[in-house]
PDB file of C-alpha atoms and ligand atoms in Angstrom:
ATOM      1  CA  MET A   1      35.867  47.828-149.959  1.00 80.00           C
ATOM      2  CA  ARG A   2      38.831  46.325-146.898  1.00 93.00           C
ATOM      3  CA  LYS A   3      40.229  49.752-145.479  1.00 94.00           C
ATOM      4  CA  LYS A   4      43.366  51.176-146.159  1.00 96.00           C
ATOM      5  CA  ILE A   5      45.485  51.749-143.848  1.00 98.00           C
ATOM      6  CA  VAL A   6      49.020  53.387-142.618  1.00 98.00           C
ATOM      7  CA  ALA A   7      50.303  52.430-139.267  1.00 98.00           C
ATOM      8  CA  GLY A   8      53.827  53.933-137.715  1.00 98.00           C
ATOM      9  CA  ASN A   9      55.287  51.643-135.783  1.00 98.00           C
ATOM     10  CA  TRP A  10      58.216  53.760-133.316  1.00 98.00           C
ATOM     11  CA  LYS A  11      59.629  50.730-131.735  1.00 98.00           C
ATOM     12  CA  MET A  12      61.873  51.993-129.234  1.00 98.00           C
ATOM     13  CA  ASN A  13      62.177  55.859-129.751  1.00 98.00           C
ATOM     14  CA  ASN A  14      61.239  59.264-128.331  1.00 97.00           C
ATOM     15  CA  SER A  15      60.703  60.218-124.469  1.00 98.00           C
ATOM     16  CA  LEU A  16      57.578  60.696-123.407  1.00 98.00           C
ATOM     17  CA  ASN A  17      57.125  64.663-124.119  1.00 98.00           C
ATOM     18  CA  LYS A  18      58.818  63.925-127.351  1.00 98.00           C
ATOM     19  CA  GLY A  19      56.331  60.789-128.597  1.00 98.00           C
ATOM     20  CA  ILE A  20      53.329  63.387-127.451  1.00 98.00           C
ATOM     21  CA  GLU A  21      54.584  66.117-129.222  1.00 98.00           C
ATOM     22  CA  LEU A  22      55.155  64.008-132.828  1.00 98.00           C
ATOM     23  CA  ALA A  23      51.747  62.603-131.791  1.00 98.00           C
ATOM     24  CA  LEU A  24      49.855  66.024-131.894  1.00 98.00           C
ATOM     25  CA  GLU A  25      52.242  67.132-134.656  1.00 98.00           C
ATOM     26  CA  ILE A  26      50.560  64.412-136.499  1.00 97.00           C
ATOM     27  CA  ASN A  27      47.203  64.465-135.272  1.00 97.00           C
ATOM     28  CA  GLU A  28      47.183  68.686-136.635  1.00 97.00           C
ATOM     29  CA  LEU A  29      48.489  67.527-139.926  1.00 96.00           C
ATOM     30  CA  ALA A  30      45.143  64.511-140.267  1.00 95.00           C
ATOM     31  CA  ARG A  31      42.955  66.744-139.281  1.00 93.00           C
ATOM     32  CA  ARG A  32      43.744  68.835-142.458  1.00 92.00           C
ATOM     33  CA  ILE A  33      43.340  66.176-144.776  1.00 89.00           C
ATOM     34  CA  ASP A  34      40.692  63.856-145.959  1.00 77.00           C
ATOM     35  CA  SER A  35      40.557  61.765-143.046  1.00 67.00           C
ATOM     36  CA  HIS A  36      38.503  59.085-145.176  1.00 76.00           C
ATOM     37  CA  LYS A  37      42.013  58.323-147.602  1.00 80.00           C
ATOM     38  CA  ALA A  38      43.198  55.707-145.032  1.00 93.00           C
ATOM     39  CA  ILE A  39      42.864  54.786-141.407  1.00 96.00           C
ATOM     40  CA  ILE A  40      45.924  56.254-139.228  1.00 97.00           C
ATOM     41  CA  ILE A  41      47.260  54.407-136.777  1.00 98.00           C
ATOM     42  CA  LEU A  42      50.400  55.292-134.298  1.00 98.00           C
ATOM     43  CA  ALA A  43      51.903  52.744-131.971  1.00 98.00           C
ATOM     44  CA  PRO A  44      54.515  53.967-129.579  1.00 98.00           C
ATOM     45  CA  PRO A  45      56.048  52.754-126.659  1.00 98.00           C
ATOM     46  CA  PHE A  46      54.162  51.570-123.887  1.00 98.00           C
ATOM     47  CA  ILE A  47      54.489  54.497-121.495  1.00 98.00           C
ATOM     48  CA  HIS A  48      53.221  57.055-123.617  1.00 98.00           C
ATOM     49  CA  LEU A  49      50.026  54.644-125.134  1.00 98.00           C
ATOM     50  CA  SER A  50      47.648  56.530-122.605  1.00 98.00           C
ATOM     51  CA  ASP A  51      48.593  60.245-122.832  1.00 98.00           C
ATOM     52  CA  VAL A  52      48.781  59.428-126.740  1.00 98.00           C
ATOM     53  CA  SER A  53      45.239  58.015-126.654  1.00 98.00           C
ATOM     54  CA  HIS A  54      43.649  60.347-124.955  1.00 97.00           C
ATOM     55  CA  LEU A  55      45.634  63.661-127.255  1.00 97.00           C
ATOM     56  CA  VAL A  56      44.569  62.917-130.689  1.00 97.00           C
ATOM     57  CA  ASP A  57      41.324  62.824-131.932  1.00 96.00           C
ATOM     58  CA  ARG A  58      40.517  59.163-131.944  1.00 92.00           C
ATOM     59  CA  ASP A  59      38.450  59.467-134.755  1.00 93.00           C
ATOM     60  CA  ILE A  60      40.959  60.484-137.374  1.00 94.00           C
ATOM     61  CA  VAL A  61      44.136  59.409-135.447  1.00 97.00           C
ATOM     62  CA  HIS A  62      44.294  55.557-133.768  1.00 98.00           C
ATOM     63  CA  VAL A  63      46.432  54.123-131.357  1.00 98.00           C
ATOM     64  CA  ALA A  64      48.297  50.701-131.223  1.00 98.00           C
ATOM     65  CA  ALA A  65      51.050  49.471-128.750  1.00 98.00           C
ATOM     66  CA  GLN A  66      53.644  47.316-130.357  1.00 98.00           C
ATOM     67  CA  ASN A  67      53.658  44.293-127.809  1.00 98.00           C
ATOM     68  CA  VAL A  68      51.210  42.428-125.240  1.00 98.00           C
ATOM     69  CA  SER A  69      51.737  40.010-122.673  1.00 98.00           C
ATOM     70  CA  ASP A  70      51.224  36.017-123.731  1.00 98.00           C
ATOM     71  CA  GLN A  71      49.766  35.538-120.784  1.00 98.00           C
ATOM     72  CA  PRO A  72      45.697  37.545-118.799  1.00 98.00           C
ATOM     73  CA  LYS A  73      46.942  38.379-115.518  1.00 98.00           C
ATOM     74  CA  GLY A  74      49.714  38.078-112.330  1.00 98.00           C
ATOM     75  CA  ALA A  75      52.958  38.030-111.188  1.00 98.00           C
ATOM     76  CA  TYR A  76      54.775  37.963-114.267  1.00 98.00           C
ATOM     77  CA  THR A  77      56.852  40.689-114.241  1.00 98.00           C
ATOM     78  CA  GLY A  78      57.406  43.149-116.806  1.00 97.00           C
ATOM     79  CA  GLU A  79      54.602  42.305-118.907  1.00 98.00           C
ATOM     80  CA  VAL A  80      51.485  43.964-120.114  1.00 98.00           C
ATOM     81  CA  SER A  81      48.386  43.110-120.274  1.00 98.00           C
ATOM     82  CA  ALA A  82      46.024  43.017-122.929  1.00 98.00           C
ATOM     83  CA  ALA A  83      43.253  44.597-120.372  1.00 98.00           C
ATOM     84  CA  MET A  84      45.594  46.935-119.067  1.00 98.00           C
ATOM     85  CA  ILE A  85      46.108  48.125-122.764  1.00 98.00           C
ATOM     86  CA  HIS A  86      42.632  48.155-124.089  1.00 98.00           C
ATOM     87  CA  SER A  87      42.213  50.710-120.563  1.00 98.00           C
ATOM     88  CA  THR A  88      44.025  52.880-121.708  1.00 98.00           C
ATOM     89  CA  GLY A  89      41.787  53.626-124.913  1.00 97.00           C
ATOM     90  CA  THR A  90      44.199  51.885-127.244  1.00 98.00           C
ATOM     91  CA  GLU A  91      42.703  49.800-130.450  1.00 98.00           C
ATOM     92  CA  TYR A  92      45.593  47.875-132.259  1.00 98.00           C
ATOM     93  CA  CYS A  93      48.273  45.835-131.271  1.00 98.00           C
ATOM     94  CA  ILE A  94      51.174  45.326-133.485  1.00 98.00           C
ATOM     95  CA  VAL A  95      51.919  40.893-132.794  1.00 98.00           C
ATOM     96  CA  GLY A  96      54.833  38.961-133.754  1.00 97.00           C
ATOM     97  CA  HIS A  97      56.838  41.301-135.329  1.00 98.00           C
ATOM     98  CA  SER A  98      59.792  40.031-136.379  1.00 97.00           C
ATOM     99  CA  GLU A  99      62.274  41.889-133.863  1.00 97.00           C
ATOM    100  CA  ARG A 100      60.596  40.509-131.038  1.00 98.00           C
ATOM    101  CA  ARG A 101      60.316  37.005-132.953  1.00 98.00           C
ATOM    102  CA  LYS A 102      64.003  37.266-133.402  1.00 96.00           C
ATOM    103  CA  TYR A 103      65.897  39.305-130.512  1.00 97.00           C
ATOM    104  CA  TYR A 104      62.685  38.027-128.184  1.00 97.00           C
ATOM    105  CA  HIS A 105      62.219  34.413-129.428  1.00 98.00           C
ATOM    106  CA  GLU A 106      58.637  34.470-130.274  1.00 98.00           C
ATOM    107  CA  ASP A 107      56.967  31.319-131.835  1.00 97.00           C
ATOM    108  CA  ASP A 108      54.097  30.466-133.196  1.00 97.00           C
ATOM    109  CA  ALA A 109      52.206  29.153-130.343  1.00 97.00           C
ATOM    110  CA  THR A 110      53.128  32.384-128.487  1.00 98.00           C
ATOM    111  CA  LEU A 111      51.667  34.208-130.711  1.00 98.00           C
ATOM    112  CA  ASN A 112      48.937  32.407-131.198  1.00 98.00           C
ATOM    113  CA  ARG A 113      47.989  33.163-127.399  1.00 98.00           C
ATOM    114  CA  LYS A 114      48.581  36.411-127.893  1.00 98.00           C
ATOM    115  CA  VAL A 115      46.669  37.254-130.409  1.00 98.00           C
ATOM    116  CA  ASN A 116      43.314  35.340-128.931  1.00 98.00           C
ATOM    117  CA  LEU A 117      43.918  37.506-125.816  1.00 98.00           C
ATOM    118  CA  LEU A 118      43.521  40.917-128.074  1.00 98.00           C
ATOM    119  CA  LEU A 119      40.598  39.674-129.322  1.00 98.00           C
ATOM    120  CA  SER A 120      39.239  38.518-126.051  1.00 98.00           C
ATOM    121  CA  ASN A 121      39.998  42.199-124.725  1.00 98.00           C
ATOM    122  CA  ASN A 122      38.773  44.248-128.238  1.00 98.00           C
ATOM    123  CA  LEU A 123      41.834  44.704-129.389  1.00 98.00           C
ATOM    124  CA  THR A 124      42.652  44.627-133.529  1.00 98.00           C
ATOM    125  CA  PRO A 125      46.035  42.119-133.907  1.00 98.00           C
ATOM    126  CA  ILE A 126      48.129  43.776-136.307  1.00 98.00           C
ATOM    127  CA  PHE A 127      49.956  40.721-137.063  1.00 98.00           C
ATOM    128  CA  CYS A 128      53.561  40.252-138.952  1.00 98.00           C
ATOM    129  CA  ILE A 129      55.199  38.106-141.270  1.00 98.00           C
ATOM    130  CA  GLY A 130      57.715  37.526-143.524  1.00 98.00           C
ATOM    131  CA  GLU A 131      61.050  36.027-144.773  1.00 98.00           C
ATOM    132  CA  GLU A 132      64.885  36.357-143.843  1.00 96.00           C
ATOM    133  CA  LEU A 133      66.988  37.072-146.968  1.00 95.00           C
ATOM    134  CA  GLU A 134      68.457  33.873-146.928  1.00 95.00           C
ATOM    135  CA  GLN A 135      64.750  32.188-147.109  1.00 97.00           C
ATOM    136  CA  ARG A 136      63.965  34.403-149.798  1.00 96.00           C
ATOM    137  CA  GLN A 137      67.453  33.483-151.991  1.00 94.00           C
ATOM    138  CA  SER A 138      66.941  29.688-151.210  1.00 96.00           C
ATOM    139  CA  GLY A 139      63.453  30.268-152.773  1.00 96.00           C
ATOM    140  CA  ASN A 140      61.470  29.197-149.037  1.00 97.00           C
ATOM    141  CA  HIS A 141      59.532  32.717-149.125  1.00 98.00           C
ATOM    142  CA  PHE A 142      56.051  31.351-149.843  1.00 98.00           C
ATOM    143  CA  SER A 143      56.641  28.516-147.345  1.00 98.00           C
ATOM    144  CA  VAL A 144      58.432  30.170-144.816  1.00 98.00           C
ATOM    145  CA  VAL A 145      55.485  33.015-145.047  1.00 98.00           C
ATOM    146  CA  GLU A 146      52.631  30.245-145.395  1.00 98.00           C
ATOM    147  CA  ASN A 147      53.900  28.405-141.987  1.00 98.00           C
ATOM    148  CA  GLN A 148      53.815  31.972-139.992  1.00 98.00           C
ATOM    149  CA  LEU A 149      50.284  32.229-140.939  1.00 98.00           C
ATOM    150  CA  LYS A 150      48.821  28.929-140.312  1.00 98.00           C
ATOM    151  CA  ASN A 151      50.633  27.890-137.265  1.00 97.00           C
ATOM    152  CA  GLY A 152      50.067  31.556-135.612  1.00 97.00           C
ATOM    153  CA  LEU A 153      46.351  32.366-137.341  1.00 98.00           C
ATOM    154  CA  PHE A 154      44.856  30.294-138.657  1.00 98.00           C
ATOM    155  CA  SER A 155      43.311  28.255-135.547  1.00 98.00           C
ATOM    156  CA  LEU A 156      41.142  30.930-135.411  1.00 98.00           C
ATOM    157  CA  ASN A 157      37.482  30.850-136.064  1.00 98.00           C
ATOM    158  CA  ILE A 158      36.086  33.300-138.980  1.00 98.00           C
ATOM    159  CA  ALA A 159      34.659  35.876-137.184  1.00 98.00           C
ATOM    160  CA  ASP A 160      37.831  36.324-135.345  1.00 98.00           C
ATOM    161  CA  PHE A 161      39.720  35.920-138.019  1.00 98.00           C
ATOM    162  CA  ALA A 162      38.114  39.035-140.027  1.00 98.00           C
ATOM    163  CA  LYS A 163      39.152  41.340-137.026  1.00 98.00           C
ATOM    164  CA  VAL A 164      42.985  40.793-138.154  1.00 98.00           C
ATOM    165  CA  VAL A 165      45.010  42.980-139.885  1.00 98.00           C
ATOM    166  CA  LEU A 166      48.006  41.281-141.500  1.00 98.00           C
ATOM    167  CA  ALA A 167      51.231  42.708-142.577  1.00 98.00           C
ATOM    168  CA  TYR A 168      53.806  41.184-144.545  1.00 98.00           C
ATOM    169  CA  GLU A 169      57.207  42.392-143.993  1.00 98.00           C
ATOM    170  CA  PRO A 170      60.152  40.509-145.213  1.00 97.00           C
ATOM    171  CA  VAL A 171      62.684  40.677-143.078  1.00 96.00           C
ATOM    172  CA  TRP A 172      65.811  41.816-145.461  1.00 96.00           C
ATOM    173  CA  ALA A 173      63.472  45.350-145.420  1.00 95.00           C
ATOM    174  CA  ILE A 174      63.014  45.926-142.502  1.00 94.00           C
ATOM    175  CA  GLY A 175      65.574  48.955-141.923  1.00 91.00           C
ATOM    176  CA  THR A 176      67.384  48.099-144.209  1.00 92.00           C
ATOM    177  CA  GLY A 177      66.685  51.150-147.092  1.00 89.00           C
ATOM    178  CA  LEU A 178      66.640  48.175-149.652  1.00 89.00           C
ATOM    179  CA  THR A 179      62.209  48.217-149.952  1.00 91.00           C
ATOM    180  CA  ALA A 180      60.836  45.231-151.563  1.00 93.00           C
ATOM    181  CA  SER A 181      59.950  45.889-155.627  1.00 96.00           C
ATOM    182  CA  PRO A 182      55.910  46.625-155.783  1.00 97.00           C
ATOM    183  CA  GLU A 183      56.256  43.594-157.784  1.00 97.00           C
ATOM    184  CA  GLN A 184      58.008  41.330-154.777  1.00 97.00           C
ATOM    185  CA  ALA A 185      55.139  42.730-152.391  1.00 98.00           C
ATOM    186  CA  GLN A 186      52.447  42.355-155.208  1.00 98.00           C
ATOM    187  CA  GLU A 187      53.335  38.698-155.718  1.00 98.00           C
ATOM    188  CA  MET A 188      53.300  37.430-151.967  1.00 98.00           C
ATOM    189  CA  HIS A 189      50.092  40.155-151.091  1.00 98.00           C
ATOM    190  CA  ALA A 190      48.374  37.820-153.487  1.00 98.00           C
ATOM    191  CA  PHE A 191      49.875  34.360-152.058  1.00 98.00           C
ATOM    192  CA  ILE A 192      48.728  35.691-148.866  1.00 98.00           C
ATOM    193  CA  ARG A 193      45.216  36.551-149.745  1.00 98.00           C
ATOM    194  CA  GLN A 194      45.102  33.034-151.948  1.00 98.00           C
ATOM    195  CA  LEU A 195      46.095  31.245-148.236  1.00 98.00           C
ATOM    196  CA  VAL A 196      43.093  33.393-146.786  1.00 98.00           C
ATOM    197  CA  GLU A 197      40.526  32.115-149.275  1.00 98.00           C
ATOM    198  CA  LYS A 198      41.729  28.847-149.091  1.00 98.00           C
ATOM    199  CA  GLN A 199      41.235  28.916-144.693  1.00 98.00           C
ATOM    200  CA  TYR A 200      38.172  31.148-144.907  1.00 98.00           C
ATOM    201  CA  GLY A 201      36.284  31.656-148.413  1.00 98.00           C
ATOM    202  CA  LYS A 202      36.471  34.649-150.904  1.00 98.00           C
ATOM    203  CA  ASP A 203      34.414  37.310-149.232  1.00 97.00           C
ATOM    204  CA  ILE A 204      36.905  37.249-145.714  1.00 98.00           C
ATOM    205  CA  ALA A 205      40.242  36.791-147.929  1.00 98.00           C
ATOM    206  CA  GLU A 206      38.862  40.174-149.810  1.00 98.00           C
ATOM    207  CA  ALA A 207      37.879  41.878-147.036  1.00 98.00           C
ATOM    208  CA  THR A 208      41.239  40.674-144.990  1.00 98.00           C
ATOM    209  CA  SER A 209      44.330  44.183-145.064  1.00 98.00           C
ATOM    210  CA  ILE A 210      47.731  43.579-145.797  1.00 98.00           C
ATOM    211  CA  LEU A 211      49.654  45.619-145.364  1.00 98.00           C
ATOM    212  CA  TYR A 212      53.357  46.264-146.430  1.00 98.00           C
ATOM    213  CA  GLY A 213      56.326  46.908-144.515  1.00 97.00           C
ATOM    214  CA  GLY A 214      60.348  47.167-144.820  1.00 97.00           C
ATOM    215  CA  SER A 215      61.454  50.769-145.538  1.00 95.00           C
ATOM    216  CA  CYS A 216      58.646  52.034-146.586  1.00 96.00           C
ATOM    217  CA  LYS A 217      58.690  55.682-147.012  1.00 97.00           C
ATOM    218  CA  ALA A 218      57.101  59.014-149.162  1.00 97.00           C
ATOM    219  CA  SER A 219      59.051  58.344-151.626  1.00 97.00           C
ATOM    220  CA  ASN A 220      57.965  54.789-152.164  1.00 97.00           C
ATOM    221  CA  ALA A 221      55.076  54.060-150.446  1.00 97.00           C
ATOM    222  CA  GLY A 222      53.051  55.647-154.134  1.00 97.00           C
ATOM    223  CA  GLU A 223      54.002  52.277-156.272  1.00 97.00           C
ATOM    224  CA  LEU A 224      54.007  50.016-153.530  1.00 97.00           C
ATOM    225  CA  PHE A 225      50.007  51.336-152.572  1.00 97.00           C
ATOM    226  CA  ARG A 226      49.308  51.237-156.167  1.00 97.00           C
ATOM    227  CA  GLN A 227      49.430  47.340-155.956  1.00 98.00           C
ATOM    228  CA  PRO A 228      46.096  46.022-156.083  1.00 98.00           C
ATOM    229  CA  ASP A 229      46.590  43.598-152.789  1.00 98.00           C
ATOM    230  CA  VAL A 230      48.501  45.839-150.972  1.00 98.00           C
ATOM    231  CA  ASP A 231      46.531  47.652-148.489  1.00 98.00           C
ATOM    232  CA  GLY A 232      48.809  50.047-146.908  1.00 98.00           C
ATOM    233  CA  GLY A 233      51.791  49.701-145.018  1.00 98.00           C
ATOM    234  CA  LEU A 234      53.221  49.413-141.412  1.00 98.00           C
ATOM    235  CA  ILE A 235      56.276  51.938-141.167  1.00 98.00           C
ATOM    236  CA  GLY A 236      59.156  51.978-138.788  1.00 98.00           C
ATOM    237  CA  GLY A 237      61.831  54.500-139.525  1.00 97.00           C
ATOM    238  CA  ALA A 238      59.873  57.286-141.863  1.00 98.00           C
ATOM    239  CA  SER A 239      56.933  57.363-138.777  1.00 98.00           C
ATOM    240  CA  LEU A 240      59.438  59.273-136.727  1.00 98.00           C
ATOM    241  CA  GLU A 241      58.887  62.203-138.678  1.00 98.00           C
ATOM    242  CA  ALA A 242      54.752  63.801-138.717  1.00 98.00           C
ATOM    243  CA  LYS A 243      55.595  65.513-142.096  1.00 97.00           C
ATOM    244  CA  GLU A 244      57.578  62.497-143.259  1.00 98.00           C
ATOM    245  CA  PHE A 245      55.035  60.161-142.285  1.00 98.00           C
ATOM    246  CA  MET A 246      51.372  61.899-143.227  1.00 96.00           C
ATOM    247  CA  ASP A 247      53.116  62.422-146.782  1.00 96.00           C
ATOM    248  CA  ILE A 248      53.105  58.370-146.831  1.00 97.00           C
ATOM    249  CA  VAL A 249      49.386  58.576-145.585  1.00 96.00           C
ATOM    250  CA  GLN A 250      49.065  60.938-148.277  1.00 94.00           C
ATOM    251  CA  SER A 251      50.267  58.360-151.384  1.00 92.00           C
ATOM    252  CA  PHE A 252      46.609  57.138-151.522  1.00 86.00           C
TER     253      PHE A 252
HETATM  254  P1  PGA B 301      61.337  50.716-141.670  1.00 80.49           P
HETATM  255  O1  PGA B 301      60.499  49.081-140.380  1.00 80.49           O
HETATM  256  O2  PGA B 301      60.574  51.401-142.279  1.00 80.49           O
HETATM  257  O3  PGA B 301      62.300  51.621-140.375  1.00 80.49           O
HETATM  258  O4  PGA B 301      62.046  49.123-142.071  1.00 80.49           O
HETATM  259  C1  PGA B 301      59.375  49.102-140.347  1.00 80.49           C
HETATM  260  C2  PGA B 301      58.475  47.817-139.240  1.00 80.49           C
HETATM  261  O5  PGA B 301      59.271  47.296-138.928  1.00 80.49           O
HETATM  262  O6  PGA B 301      57.710  47.620-139.237  1.00 80.49           O
END
């Protein structure tokens, strides 16, 4: 059985104190539920990582970074390396979020370097893929997602690929309130799983968790998560309020 995951991407929100407060609130709510339902991951900004990872119960709440440098160490002012992230107790890292691709011009080759650095530092990549609205409207959404996967990830060997979590996030659904319909999400998730199967075989494809992201909230998570190829969510806006976020976890 593949892992069910709900990950909260806080993006550039919350002061350190507010972040700690939110993490502790989520931790408290998580203690009260059956924690075997889903893996709960919080992805706060870099400066929160160390505090949050040390304050939560790490067997029920896990921590992710939102980004990582594509270089291992050295004179790269302002960058944070995979080894540094790992040293805070963080276990996961989001890579290739559409906001990074778009605003910071991160291309497939850069993302591939990041994924390799994460894996060699024992961090689990949460690799994001997804098409823009015009690409869907022109019928290119499948080929866009296929290229992102092939160029960003499919050079990994099978053992490394098996460690990666995927997140399908249609760009037109992120922060817009326009959620993909359960059918649209299922169709793309099934397509992604089939690409993984072609490249790495059925066992790996069946074991790969594919999360949905894009205006996912407590009111729509249930029907999205009921789709056979949707293994959870990467949640932006709705992860900034503890009860709303935990209601999403509870929709499994
Ligand atoms: P959203 O963001 O839930 O606010 O749409 C999701 C994401 O960007 O990961």
